[in-house]
XYZ file of C-alpha atoms in Angstrom:
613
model
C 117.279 109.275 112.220
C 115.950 107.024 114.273
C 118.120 105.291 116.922
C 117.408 102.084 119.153
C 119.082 101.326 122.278
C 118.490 97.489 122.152
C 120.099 96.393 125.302
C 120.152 98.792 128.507
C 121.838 97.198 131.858
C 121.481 98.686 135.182
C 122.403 97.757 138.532
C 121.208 99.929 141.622
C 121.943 99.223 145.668
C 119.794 101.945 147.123
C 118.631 103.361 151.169
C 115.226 105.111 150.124
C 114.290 107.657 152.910
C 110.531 107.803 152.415
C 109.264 111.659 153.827
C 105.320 111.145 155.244
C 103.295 113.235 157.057
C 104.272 114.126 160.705
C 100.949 113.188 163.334
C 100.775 115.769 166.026
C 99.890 114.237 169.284
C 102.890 111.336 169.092
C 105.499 112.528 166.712
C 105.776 109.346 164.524
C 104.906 109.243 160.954
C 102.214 107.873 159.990
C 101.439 104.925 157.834
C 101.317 105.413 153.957
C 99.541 103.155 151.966
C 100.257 102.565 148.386
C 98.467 100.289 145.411
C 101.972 99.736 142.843
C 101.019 96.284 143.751
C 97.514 96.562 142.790
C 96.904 95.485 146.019
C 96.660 98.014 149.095
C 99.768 97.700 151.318
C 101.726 99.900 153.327
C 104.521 101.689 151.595
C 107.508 100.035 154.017
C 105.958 96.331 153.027
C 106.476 96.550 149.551
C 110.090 95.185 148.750
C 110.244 98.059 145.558
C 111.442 101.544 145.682
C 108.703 103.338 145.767
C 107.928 107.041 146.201
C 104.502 108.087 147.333
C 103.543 111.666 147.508
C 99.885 112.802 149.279
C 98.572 116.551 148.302
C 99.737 118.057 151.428
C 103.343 116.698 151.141
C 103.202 118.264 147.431
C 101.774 121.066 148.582
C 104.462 121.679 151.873
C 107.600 120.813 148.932
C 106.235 123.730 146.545
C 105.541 121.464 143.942
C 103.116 122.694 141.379
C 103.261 120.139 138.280
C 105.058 116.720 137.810
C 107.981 118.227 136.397
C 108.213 119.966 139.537
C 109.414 116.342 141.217
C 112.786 116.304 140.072
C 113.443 119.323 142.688
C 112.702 116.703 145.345
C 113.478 113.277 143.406
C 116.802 111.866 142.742
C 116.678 110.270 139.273
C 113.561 111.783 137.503
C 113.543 114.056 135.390
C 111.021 115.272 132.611
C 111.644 117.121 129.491
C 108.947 119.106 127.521
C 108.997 119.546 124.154
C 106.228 121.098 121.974
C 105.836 117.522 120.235
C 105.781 115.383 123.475
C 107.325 115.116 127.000
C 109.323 112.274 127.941
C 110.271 110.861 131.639
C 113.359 109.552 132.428
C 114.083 107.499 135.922
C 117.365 106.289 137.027
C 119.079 108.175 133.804
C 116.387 105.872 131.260
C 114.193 107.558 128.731
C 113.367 108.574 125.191
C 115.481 110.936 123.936
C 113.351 110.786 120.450
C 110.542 113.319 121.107
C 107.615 113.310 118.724
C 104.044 112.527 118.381
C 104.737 108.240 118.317
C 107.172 107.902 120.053
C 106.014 106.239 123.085
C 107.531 106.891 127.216
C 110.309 104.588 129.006
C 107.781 104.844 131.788
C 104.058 103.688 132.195
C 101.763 106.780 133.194
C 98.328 105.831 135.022
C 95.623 108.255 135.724
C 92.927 106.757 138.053
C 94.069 103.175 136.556
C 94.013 104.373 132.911
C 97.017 103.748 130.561
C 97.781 106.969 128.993
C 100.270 106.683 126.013
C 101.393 110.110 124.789
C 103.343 112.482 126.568
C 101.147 115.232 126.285
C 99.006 113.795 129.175
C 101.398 114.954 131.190
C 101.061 118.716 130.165
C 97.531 118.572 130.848
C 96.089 120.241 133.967
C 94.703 117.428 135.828
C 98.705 116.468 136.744
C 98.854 119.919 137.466
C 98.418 118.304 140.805
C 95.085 120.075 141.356
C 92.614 117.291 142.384
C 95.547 114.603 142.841
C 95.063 111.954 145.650
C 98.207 110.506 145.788
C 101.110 110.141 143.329
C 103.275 107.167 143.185
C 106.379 106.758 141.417
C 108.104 103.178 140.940
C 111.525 103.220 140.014
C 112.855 100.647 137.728
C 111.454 98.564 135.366
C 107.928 97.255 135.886
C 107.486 94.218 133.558
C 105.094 92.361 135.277
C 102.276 94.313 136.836
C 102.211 97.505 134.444
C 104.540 95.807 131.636
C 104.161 97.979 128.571
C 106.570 100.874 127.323
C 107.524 100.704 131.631
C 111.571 99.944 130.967
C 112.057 102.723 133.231
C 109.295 103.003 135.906
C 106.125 103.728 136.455
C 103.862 107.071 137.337
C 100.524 106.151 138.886
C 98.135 108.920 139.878
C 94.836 108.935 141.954
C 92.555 111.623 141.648
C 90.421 112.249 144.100
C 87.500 109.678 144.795
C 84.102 110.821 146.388
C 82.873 109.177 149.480
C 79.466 107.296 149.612
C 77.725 108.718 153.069
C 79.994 111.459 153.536
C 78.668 114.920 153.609
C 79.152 117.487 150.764
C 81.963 119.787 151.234
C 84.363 121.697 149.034
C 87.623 123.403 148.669
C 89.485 125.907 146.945
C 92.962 127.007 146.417
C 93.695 130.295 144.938
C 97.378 130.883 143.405
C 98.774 134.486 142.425
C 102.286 135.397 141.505
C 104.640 137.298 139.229
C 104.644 137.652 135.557
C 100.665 137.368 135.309
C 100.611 134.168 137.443
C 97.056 133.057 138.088
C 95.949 129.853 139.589
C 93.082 128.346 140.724
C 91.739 124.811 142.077
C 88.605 123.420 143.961
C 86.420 120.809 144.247
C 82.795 119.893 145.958
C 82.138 116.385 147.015
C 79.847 114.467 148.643
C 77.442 111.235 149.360
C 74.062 111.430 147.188
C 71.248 108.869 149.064
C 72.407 105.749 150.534
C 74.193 104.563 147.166
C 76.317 107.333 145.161
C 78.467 109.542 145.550
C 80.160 112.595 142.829
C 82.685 115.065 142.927
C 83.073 118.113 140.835
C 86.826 119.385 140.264
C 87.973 122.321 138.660
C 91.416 123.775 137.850
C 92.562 127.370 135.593
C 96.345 127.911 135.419
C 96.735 130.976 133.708
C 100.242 132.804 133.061
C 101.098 135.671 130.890
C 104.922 134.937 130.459
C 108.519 136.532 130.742
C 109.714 137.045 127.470
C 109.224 139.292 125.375
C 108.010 138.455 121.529
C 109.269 142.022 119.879
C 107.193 141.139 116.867
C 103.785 139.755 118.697
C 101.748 141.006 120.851
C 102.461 138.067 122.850
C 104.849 137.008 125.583
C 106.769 133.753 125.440
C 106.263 130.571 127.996
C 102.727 131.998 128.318
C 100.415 129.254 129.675
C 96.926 129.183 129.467
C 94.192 126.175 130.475
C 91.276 124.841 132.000
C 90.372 121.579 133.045
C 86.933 120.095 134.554
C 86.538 116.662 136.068
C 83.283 114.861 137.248
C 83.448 111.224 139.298
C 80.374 109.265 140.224
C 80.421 106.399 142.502
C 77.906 103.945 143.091
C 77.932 101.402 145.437
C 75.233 98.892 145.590
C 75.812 96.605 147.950
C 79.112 95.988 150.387
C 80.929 93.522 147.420
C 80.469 96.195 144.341
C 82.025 99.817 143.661
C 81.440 101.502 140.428
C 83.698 104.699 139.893
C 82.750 106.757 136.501
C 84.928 109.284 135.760
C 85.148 112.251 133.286
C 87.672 114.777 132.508
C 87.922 117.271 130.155
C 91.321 119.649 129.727
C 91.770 122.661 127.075
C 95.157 124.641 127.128
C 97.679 126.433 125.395
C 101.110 126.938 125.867
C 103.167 129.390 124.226
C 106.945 128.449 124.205
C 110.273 129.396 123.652
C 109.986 131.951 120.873
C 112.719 131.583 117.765
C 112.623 135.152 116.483
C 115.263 136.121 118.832
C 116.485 139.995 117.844
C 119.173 140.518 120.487
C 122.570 141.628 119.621
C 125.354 139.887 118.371
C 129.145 140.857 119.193
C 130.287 138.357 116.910
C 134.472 138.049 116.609
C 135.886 140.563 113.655
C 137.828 137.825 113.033
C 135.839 135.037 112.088
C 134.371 137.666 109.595
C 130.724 138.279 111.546
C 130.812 141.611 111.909
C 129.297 143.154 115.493
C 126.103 144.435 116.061
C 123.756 142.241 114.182
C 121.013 140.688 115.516
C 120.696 137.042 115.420
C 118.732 136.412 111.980
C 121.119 138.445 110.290
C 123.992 136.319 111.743
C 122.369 133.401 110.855
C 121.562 134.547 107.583
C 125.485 135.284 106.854
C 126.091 132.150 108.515
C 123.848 130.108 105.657
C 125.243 132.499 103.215
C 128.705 131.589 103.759
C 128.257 128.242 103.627
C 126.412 127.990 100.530
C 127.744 130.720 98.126
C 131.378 129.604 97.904
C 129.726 126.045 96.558
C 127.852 128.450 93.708
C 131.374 130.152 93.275
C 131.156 133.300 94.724
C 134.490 134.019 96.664
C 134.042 134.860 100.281
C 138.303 134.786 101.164
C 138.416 137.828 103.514
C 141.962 137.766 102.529
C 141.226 138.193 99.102
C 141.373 141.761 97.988
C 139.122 140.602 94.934
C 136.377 138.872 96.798
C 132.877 139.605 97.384
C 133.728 139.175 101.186
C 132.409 142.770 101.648
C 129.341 143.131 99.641
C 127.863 140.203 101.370
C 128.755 141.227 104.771
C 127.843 144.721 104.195
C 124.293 143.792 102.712
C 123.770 141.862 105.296
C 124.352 144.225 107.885
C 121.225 146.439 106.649
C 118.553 143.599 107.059
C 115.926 144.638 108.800
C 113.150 143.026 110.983
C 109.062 143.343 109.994
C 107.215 146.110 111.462
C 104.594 144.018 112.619
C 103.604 139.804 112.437
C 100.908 140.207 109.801
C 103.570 140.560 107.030
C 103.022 137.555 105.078
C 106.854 136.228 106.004
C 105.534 134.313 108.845
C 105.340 130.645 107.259
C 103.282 131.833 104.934
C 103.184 128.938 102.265
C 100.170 126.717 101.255
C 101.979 123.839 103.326
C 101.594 125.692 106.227
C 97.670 125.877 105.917
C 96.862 123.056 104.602
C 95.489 121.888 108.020
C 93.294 124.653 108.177
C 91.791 125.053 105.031
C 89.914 122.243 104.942
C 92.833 119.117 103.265
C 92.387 117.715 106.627
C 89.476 118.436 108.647
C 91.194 119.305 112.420
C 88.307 118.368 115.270
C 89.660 120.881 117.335
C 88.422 124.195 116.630
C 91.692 125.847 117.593
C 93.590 127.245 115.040
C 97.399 127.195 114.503
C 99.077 130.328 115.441
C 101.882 131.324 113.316
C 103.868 133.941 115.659
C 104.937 131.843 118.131
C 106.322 128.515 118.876
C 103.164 126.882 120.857
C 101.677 123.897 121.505
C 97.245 123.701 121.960
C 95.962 120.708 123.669
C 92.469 119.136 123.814
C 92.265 115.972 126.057
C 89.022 114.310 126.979
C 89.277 111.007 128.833
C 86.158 108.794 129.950
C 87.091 105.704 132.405
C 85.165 103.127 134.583
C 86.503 101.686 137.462
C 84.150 98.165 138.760
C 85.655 96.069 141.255
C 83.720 93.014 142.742
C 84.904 91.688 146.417
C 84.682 87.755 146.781
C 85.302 85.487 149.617
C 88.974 84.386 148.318
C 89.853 87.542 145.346
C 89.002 90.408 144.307
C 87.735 91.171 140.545
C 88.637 94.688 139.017
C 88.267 95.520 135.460
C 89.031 99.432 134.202
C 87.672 100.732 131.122
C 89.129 103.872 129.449
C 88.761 106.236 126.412
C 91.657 108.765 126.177
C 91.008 111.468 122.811
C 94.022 113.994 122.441
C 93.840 116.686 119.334
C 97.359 118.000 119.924
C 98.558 120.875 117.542
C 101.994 122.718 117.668
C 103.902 125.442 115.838
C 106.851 126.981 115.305
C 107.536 130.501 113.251
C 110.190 131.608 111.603
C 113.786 129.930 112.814
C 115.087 132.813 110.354
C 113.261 135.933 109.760
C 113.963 138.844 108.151
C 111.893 141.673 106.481
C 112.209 140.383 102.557
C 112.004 144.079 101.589
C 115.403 144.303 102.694
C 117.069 141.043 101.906
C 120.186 141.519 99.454
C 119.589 140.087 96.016
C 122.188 137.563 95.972
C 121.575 136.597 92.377
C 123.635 140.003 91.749
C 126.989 137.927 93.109
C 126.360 134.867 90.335
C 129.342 134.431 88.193
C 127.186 135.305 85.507
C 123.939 137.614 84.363
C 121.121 135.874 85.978
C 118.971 138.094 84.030
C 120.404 136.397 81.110
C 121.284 133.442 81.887
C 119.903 130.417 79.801
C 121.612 127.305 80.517
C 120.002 124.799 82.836
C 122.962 124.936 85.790
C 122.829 128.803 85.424
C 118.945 128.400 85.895
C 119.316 126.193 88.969
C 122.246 128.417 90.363
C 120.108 131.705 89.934
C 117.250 129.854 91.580
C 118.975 128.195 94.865
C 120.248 132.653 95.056
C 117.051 133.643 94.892
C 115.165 131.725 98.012
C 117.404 133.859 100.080
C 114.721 136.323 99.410
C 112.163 134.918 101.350
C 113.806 133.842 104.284
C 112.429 131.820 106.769
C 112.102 128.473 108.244
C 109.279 127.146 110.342
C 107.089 124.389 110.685
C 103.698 122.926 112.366
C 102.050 119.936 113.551
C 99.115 118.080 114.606
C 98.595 114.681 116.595
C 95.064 113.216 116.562
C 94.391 110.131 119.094
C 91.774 108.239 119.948
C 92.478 105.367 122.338
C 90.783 102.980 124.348
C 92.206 100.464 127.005
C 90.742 97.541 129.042
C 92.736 95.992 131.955
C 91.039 92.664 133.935
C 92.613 91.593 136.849
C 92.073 89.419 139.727
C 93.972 89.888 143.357
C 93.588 86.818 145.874
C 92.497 88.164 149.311
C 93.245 86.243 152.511
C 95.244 83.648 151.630
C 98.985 82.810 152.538
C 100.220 82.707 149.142
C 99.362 86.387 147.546
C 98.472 86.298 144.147
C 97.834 88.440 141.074
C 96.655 87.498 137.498
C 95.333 89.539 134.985
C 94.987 90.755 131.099
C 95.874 93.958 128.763
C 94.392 95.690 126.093
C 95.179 98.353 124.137
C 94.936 100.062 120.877
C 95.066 103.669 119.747
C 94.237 105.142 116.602
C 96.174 107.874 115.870
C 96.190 110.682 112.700
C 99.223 112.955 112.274
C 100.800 115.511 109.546
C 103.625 118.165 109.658
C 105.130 121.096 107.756
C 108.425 122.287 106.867
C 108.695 126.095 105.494
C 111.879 126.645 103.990
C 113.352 129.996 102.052
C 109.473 131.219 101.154
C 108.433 127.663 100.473
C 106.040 125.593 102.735
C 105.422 121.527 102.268
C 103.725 118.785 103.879
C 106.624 116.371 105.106
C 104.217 113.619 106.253
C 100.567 112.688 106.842
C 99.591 109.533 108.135
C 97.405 106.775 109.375
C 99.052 105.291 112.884
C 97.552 101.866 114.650
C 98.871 100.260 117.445
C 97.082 97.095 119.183
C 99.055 95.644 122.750
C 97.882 92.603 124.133
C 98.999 91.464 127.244
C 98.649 88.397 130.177
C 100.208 88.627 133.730
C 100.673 86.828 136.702
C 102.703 87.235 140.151
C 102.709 85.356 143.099
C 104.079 85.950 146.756
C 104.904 82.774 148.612
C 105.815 82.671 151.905
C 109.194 80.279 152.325
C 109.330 80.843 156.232
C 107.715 83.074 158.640
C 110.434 85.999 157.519
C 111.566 85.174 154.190
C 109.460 84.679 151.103
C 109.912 84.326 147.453
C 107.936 86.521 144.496
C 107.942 85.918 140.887
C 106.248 87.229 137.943
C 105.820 86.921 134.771
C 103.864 88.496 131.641
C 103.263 87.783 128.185
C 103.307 90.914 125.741
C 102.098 90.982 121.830
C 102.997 94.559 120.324
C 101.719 95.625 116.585
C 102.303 99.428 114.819
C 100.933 100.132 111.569
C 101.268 103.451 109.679
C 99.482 104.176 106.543
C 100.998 107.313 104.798
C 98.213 109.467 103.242
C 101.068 111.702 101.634
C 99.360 110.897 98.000
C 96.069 111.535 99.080
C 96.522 115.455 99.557
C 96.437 118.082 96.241
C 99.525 117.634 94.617
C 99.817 121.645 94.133
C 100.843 121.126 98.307
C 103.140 118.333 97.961
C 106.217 120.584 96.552
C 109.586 118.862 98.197
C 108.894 115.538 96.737
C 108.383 113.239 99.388
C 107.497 109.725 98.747
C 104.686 107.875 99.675
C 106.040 104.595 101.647
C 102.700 102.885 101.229
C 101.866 100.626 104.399
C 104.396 100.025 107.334
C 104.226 97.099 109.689
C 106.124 96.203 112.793
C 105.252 93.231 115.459
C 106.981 91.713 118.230
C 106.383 89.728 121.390
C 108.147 89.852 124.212
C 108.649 87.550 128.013
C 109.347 89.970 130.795
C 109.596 88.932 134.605
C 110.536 89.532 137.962
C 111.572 87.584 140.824
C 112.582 88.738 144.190
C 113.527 87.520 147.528
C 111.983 89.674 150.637
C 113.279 89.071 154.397
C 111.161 90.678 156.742
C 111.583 90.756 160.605
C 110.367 93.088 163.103
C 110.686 96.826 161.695
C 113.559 95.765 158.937
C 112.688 94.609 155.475
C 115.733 93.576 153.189
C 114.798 92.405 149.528
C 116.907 91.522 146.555
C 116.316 90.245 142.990
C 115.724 90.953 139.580
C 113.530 92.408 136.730
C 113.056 92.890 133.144
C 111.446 95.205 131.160
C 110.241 95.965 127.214
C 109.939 99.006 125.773
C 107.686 98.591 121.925
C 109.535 99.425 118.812
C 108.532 102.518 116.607
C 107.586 103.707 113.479
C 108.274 107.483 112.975
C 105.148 109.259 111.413
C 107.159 111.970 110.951
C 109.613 110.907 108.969
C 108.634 107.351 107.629
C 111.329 106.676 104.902
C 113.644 105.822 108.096
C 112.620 102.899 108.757
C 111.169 101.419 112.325
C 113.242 101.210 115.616
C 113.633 97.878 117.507
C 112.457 97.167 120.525
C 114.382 97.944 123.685
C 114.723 95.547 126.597
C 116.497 96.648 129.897
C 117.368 94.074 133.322
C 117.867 95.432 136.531
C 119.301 94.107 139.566
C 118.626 95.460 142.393
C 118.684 95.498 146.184
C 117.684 97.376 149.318
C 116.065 97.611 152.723
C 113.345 99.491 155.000
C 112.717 100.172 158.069
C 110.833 101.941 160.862
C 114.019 103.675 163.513
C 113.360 105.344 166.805
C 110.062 103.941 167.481
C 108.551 105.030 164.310
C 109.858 108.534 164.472
C-alpha cells in the first residue's frame, strides 16, 4: 500500500557550529568555501544551514561511507535496504523503499542528478576520491528543486589541476572480520591545456555472520570502482571537465535462514527448543488449520494440538544449499533463463539475501566565464543494473515436513468433492516450504542542467533550466509454499522539466533581500509487460493494468532576509519544496501516490568569535 504524506510542516530555529580545519601557525580556522549556491562563497556567507565536510575532516571523524554521517550529524540519517536507500534530514524521508520510489533529498555527484538510491551504495561515496561533501538541510526548491523536500547531498570528486605536476596517493585500510580497503589516485597537468586523474577504490569485507547453510558469511561486501576525469582548458574563459566512473559490487545482507534456538513459552503452546523455521512454521500452521477445521484447543483432550506440535518438532534443516528448496520455482529464474535478457552478467544468488550493483555514469562539466555571468551547462548519463535477492523467509528440509493432509477432516486420498480438493491442496503446500523472492532494476538516465550566475554585479543573480528523464525496466518474484511467480514486470518513464531563478538584492549596506522561484513539470509512465512473459510463469494471477500515467506541476520558492555586519550574519525566511508523485512498479494495481509538498520556516545566525578561533 502505497501512502502519501501530502502536506509536511516544519519549523526549525537553529545555532550551526560549523567544525573546519585548524591552520597551524595562527590557530584560527580557516575559510571553507562551498558551491550550494552554485556560486563559490564562503560557508559563514551563505544565510542556509549548511554542512561542508573536506577529506581530511572525514577522514579525522572516522567516517568511511555517507551513512557514516549520522555519527557526526544531527538530523540525517540513511537507511539501506536491498531495494534502495533512502535519506532522511530533519526527521523527512521516504519510508517506501523500492526500485521507483524516488529520495526526499536531491543527491549530486560532480553536478549530476542521480535519482535512485542505490547511488549511494556505490563506492565512489565510499568517500574514496571525494573533494568535498556538502549537505543542505531543508528544503531546496529553488536551486536543486526536484524530489529535494528534505535537503540536498552535493558531492565533488576530485578535479585534476591544469599545470600541476603528477602525483598520487594511496590509502590502505585493514581490519577485523576480513576488512580490506583500498584507495588512490594519480593526477596531474598534461601540456599547457589538460589535465586527468585516475582514481581507484576496492572495499572488500568477508562478514560476521554466519550462513549455517552457505558457504558464505552475511553483511559480506565486495566492490570495485574506477574513475577517470579529463580537463581541458583552452583559454582563461573555458573549462571542460569529462568525467567517467565505473562501480561493480556486491553486498551480501542480512541472511533470513536464521537456525538459532527458540525458548518459546509452554504456555502459548510453542514448545522450547526449536529453531526459528520450525516456530514459524507452527506459527503459520496454527493460524491456518483451525480455518480448514482441524482443532488445535490445547485444552481439548480430543484435539490434534499434539500431533502438530510434535511433528513439528522433528523438522529438520537441509544438509547443504544445493537442495532444490532454495526458491526453486520457474518464477524465480525467469530472469535468468533468457524471458528477460539481464545486461549485467551477474547472476542472482539464491542463498543469501544480497543485492549486485553495476553503475556506470558519464558527465561533462563546460563552463564559459563572461564579463558580467558565468555560463555552465552539465551533461550526464547515469546506467544502474541493480539485482537483489532474498532466500527462503521459511526453510525447512521437505523430507521432513509433516504431511498435514493426514489432519483433514476427511480422506484426502479419497476425497472427491471440489472444497475437499481445495482443502487437501492449501495442506499440501506446507510441503514445500519456503518463501523468498528477487528483483532487478534496470536504468538508464540522462540529465542536462543550463544555468547562468551573474558575476560582479550588486544584485547577485541566478537563472537556469532542468532536464531529466530516466528509462527504467523492472520485475520481481514471490516464492511461496514450493511455488515461484512473477509479481510484476514493467516499462517505467519519467521526464522532469524544470526553470529557475533567484536573485540577491542588496536593501542597505547590511541587510538584503533573496527570493526564488522555480517552475517544475513532473510525468511517470509505467507500462506493465506482465502479459508479455510465457503464461506457464505467470501462476498467481496477476493482472495486467495496461498503461499508467501520472503528471503534475508544481511552484516552489524561497525568500529570505540576510543581515550581515561585521563577523555576525542573522537570516530568516521561508521555503517550499515538492517531492514527485509515484507509481509503484512493484505492485501497480495500487494505484499512484500524490505528490508531497513541505514549507519550512526557518531562522538562524553565524559568526566568526575570538578572532576567528
Amino acid at each position: 500500500m502505497l501512502i502519501s504524506q501530502k502536506n509536511a510542516f516544519m519549523v526549525a530555529a537553529l545555532i550551526q557550529a560549523t567544525t573546519h580545519t585548524y591552520a597551524q601557525d595562527n590557530a584560527t580556522i580557516e575559510e571553507v568555501v562551498v558551491t550550494a549556491t552554485k556560486r563559490s562563497a564562503s560557508v559563514q556567507e551563505v544565510p542556509a544551514a549548511i554542512d561542508a565536510y573536506t577529506p581530511s575532516q572525514l577522514a579525522d571523524a572516522g567516517i568511511s561511507n555517507v551513512a557514516d554521517l549520522a555519527a557526526i550529524n544531527s538530523g540525517f540519517r540513511i537507511n539501506d535496504s536491498t531495494s534502495s536507500t533512502s535519506i532522511f534530514i530533519r526527521g523527512i524521508g521516504a519510508s517506501i523503499q523500492g526500485n521507483t520510489t524516488d529520495s526526499t533529498t536531491a543527491v549530486f555527484i560532480d553536478g549530476v542528478y542521480q535519482a535512485r538510491g542505490y547511488a549511494l551504495g556505490s563506492l565512489v561515496t565510499a568517500l574514496g576520491d571525494i573533494q568535498q561533501l556538502q549537505l543542505l538541510k531543508g528544503p531546496q526548491g529553488t536551486l536543486y528543486g526536484r524530489n529535494a523536500t528534505s535537503g540536498a547531498l552535493v558531492i565533488e570528486t576530485y578535479n585534476p589541476e591544469v599545470g600541476q605536476e603528477f602525483s598520487g596517493r594511496i590509502s590502505p585500510t585493514v581490519g577485523d572480520y576480513g576488512v580490506r580497503k583500498v584507495s588512490g589516485r594519480i593526477s596531474g597537468g598534461i601540456g599547457d591545456s589538460i589535465a586527468a586523474s585516475l582514481a581507484y577504490a576496492t572495499n572488500k569485507r568477508d562478514g560476521f555472520q554466519e550462513i549455517i547453510n552457505a558457504d558464505l558469511d552475511g553483511y559480506a561486501e565486495d566492490g570495485d570502482a574506477v574513475q577517470l576525469k579529463f580537463r581541458w582548458q583552452p583559454s582563461d574563459t573555458a573549462d571542460f571537465i569529462l568525467t567517467t566512473r565505473y562501480v561493480d559490487e556486491i553486498k551480501i545482507d542480512q541472511p533470513f535462514q536464521q537456525v538459532g534456538h527458540t525458548d518459546a513459552d509452554p504456555a502459548l503452546g510453542v514448545p522450547p527448543g526449536l529453531n526459528n523455521a520450525q516456530t514459524a512454521w507452527i506459527g503459520v500452521a496454527s493460524q491456518i488449520l483451525p480455518a480448514l477445521g482441524v482443532n488445535l484447543d490445547p485444552l481439548d483432550p480430543g484435539s490434534q494440538f499434539a500431533a502438530v506440535y510434535g511433528m513439528a518438532a522433528g523438522l529438520t534443516f537441509p544438509a547443504g544449499a544445493d537442495t532444490g528448496t532454495f526458491n526453486n520455482g520457474v518464477g524465480r529464474n525467469a530472469w535468468n533463463n533468457g524471458i528477460y535478457p539481464l545486461e549485467s552478467a551477474q547472476a542472482f544468488n539464491t542463498d543469501v539475501q544480497s543485492t549486485e550493483l553495476e553503475n556506470s555514469v558519464v558527465s561533462l562539466k563546460a563552463t564559459f566565464n563572461f564579463d558580467s555571468f558565468d555560463l555552465i551547462s552539465v551533461t550526464g548519463y547515469n546506467k544502474v543494473l541493480a539485482d537483489s535477492t532474498a532466500p527462503d523467509v521459511l526453510l525447512a528440509d521437505t523430507a521432513s515436513l509433516p504431511d498435514l493432509r493426514t489432519l483433514a477432516p476427511f480422506d484426502c486420498a479419497t476425497a472427491a468433492d471440489p472444497a475437499s480438493l481445495g482443502l487437501c491442496g492449501s495442506l499440501g503446500l506446507f510441503s514445500a516450504a519456503n518463501v523468498g523472492f528477487s528483483g532487478f532494476a534496470h536504468s538508464d538516465a540522462i540529465t542536462q542542467e543550463v544555468y547562468l550566475v551573474s558575476a560582479g554585479s550588486d544584485i547577485q543573480w541566478i537563472v537556469g533550466g532542468f532536464y531529466f528523464n530516466e528509462e527504467f525496466t523492472s520485475g520481481n518474484t514471490g516464492d511461496v509454499f514450493g511455488t515461484s511467480s512473477v509479481l510484476a514486470y514493467n516499462e517505467f518513464e519519467v521526464e522532469s522539466i524544470s526553470v529557475y531563478g533567484e536573485a540577491t538584492y542588496p536593501i542597505r549596506d547590511s541587510l538584503s533581500l533573496t527570493a526564488g522561484l522555480r517552475y517544475s513539470d513532473d510525468e511517470n509512465e509505467l507500462e506493465d509487460l506482465i502479459n508479455t512473459l510465457d503464461p506457464a510463469i505467470v501462476q498467481l494471477g496477476i493482472v495486467d493494468v495496461g498503461t499508467l500515467k501520472i503528471e503534475d506541476e508544481q511552484w516552489t520558492y524561497n525568500v529570505k532576509l540576510t543581515y550581515e555586519a561585521d563577523d555576525l550574519l542573522v537570516y530568516a525566511g521561508v521555503t517550499t519544496g515538492h517531492k514527485s508523485g509515484l507509481i509503484n512498479s512493484g505492485a501497480p494495481l495500487t494505484g499512484a501516490a500524490d505528490p508531497e509538498e513541505v514549507i519550512s520556516y526557518e531562522g538562524g545566525f553565524k559568526s566568526q568569535l575570538m578572532d576567528g578561533a
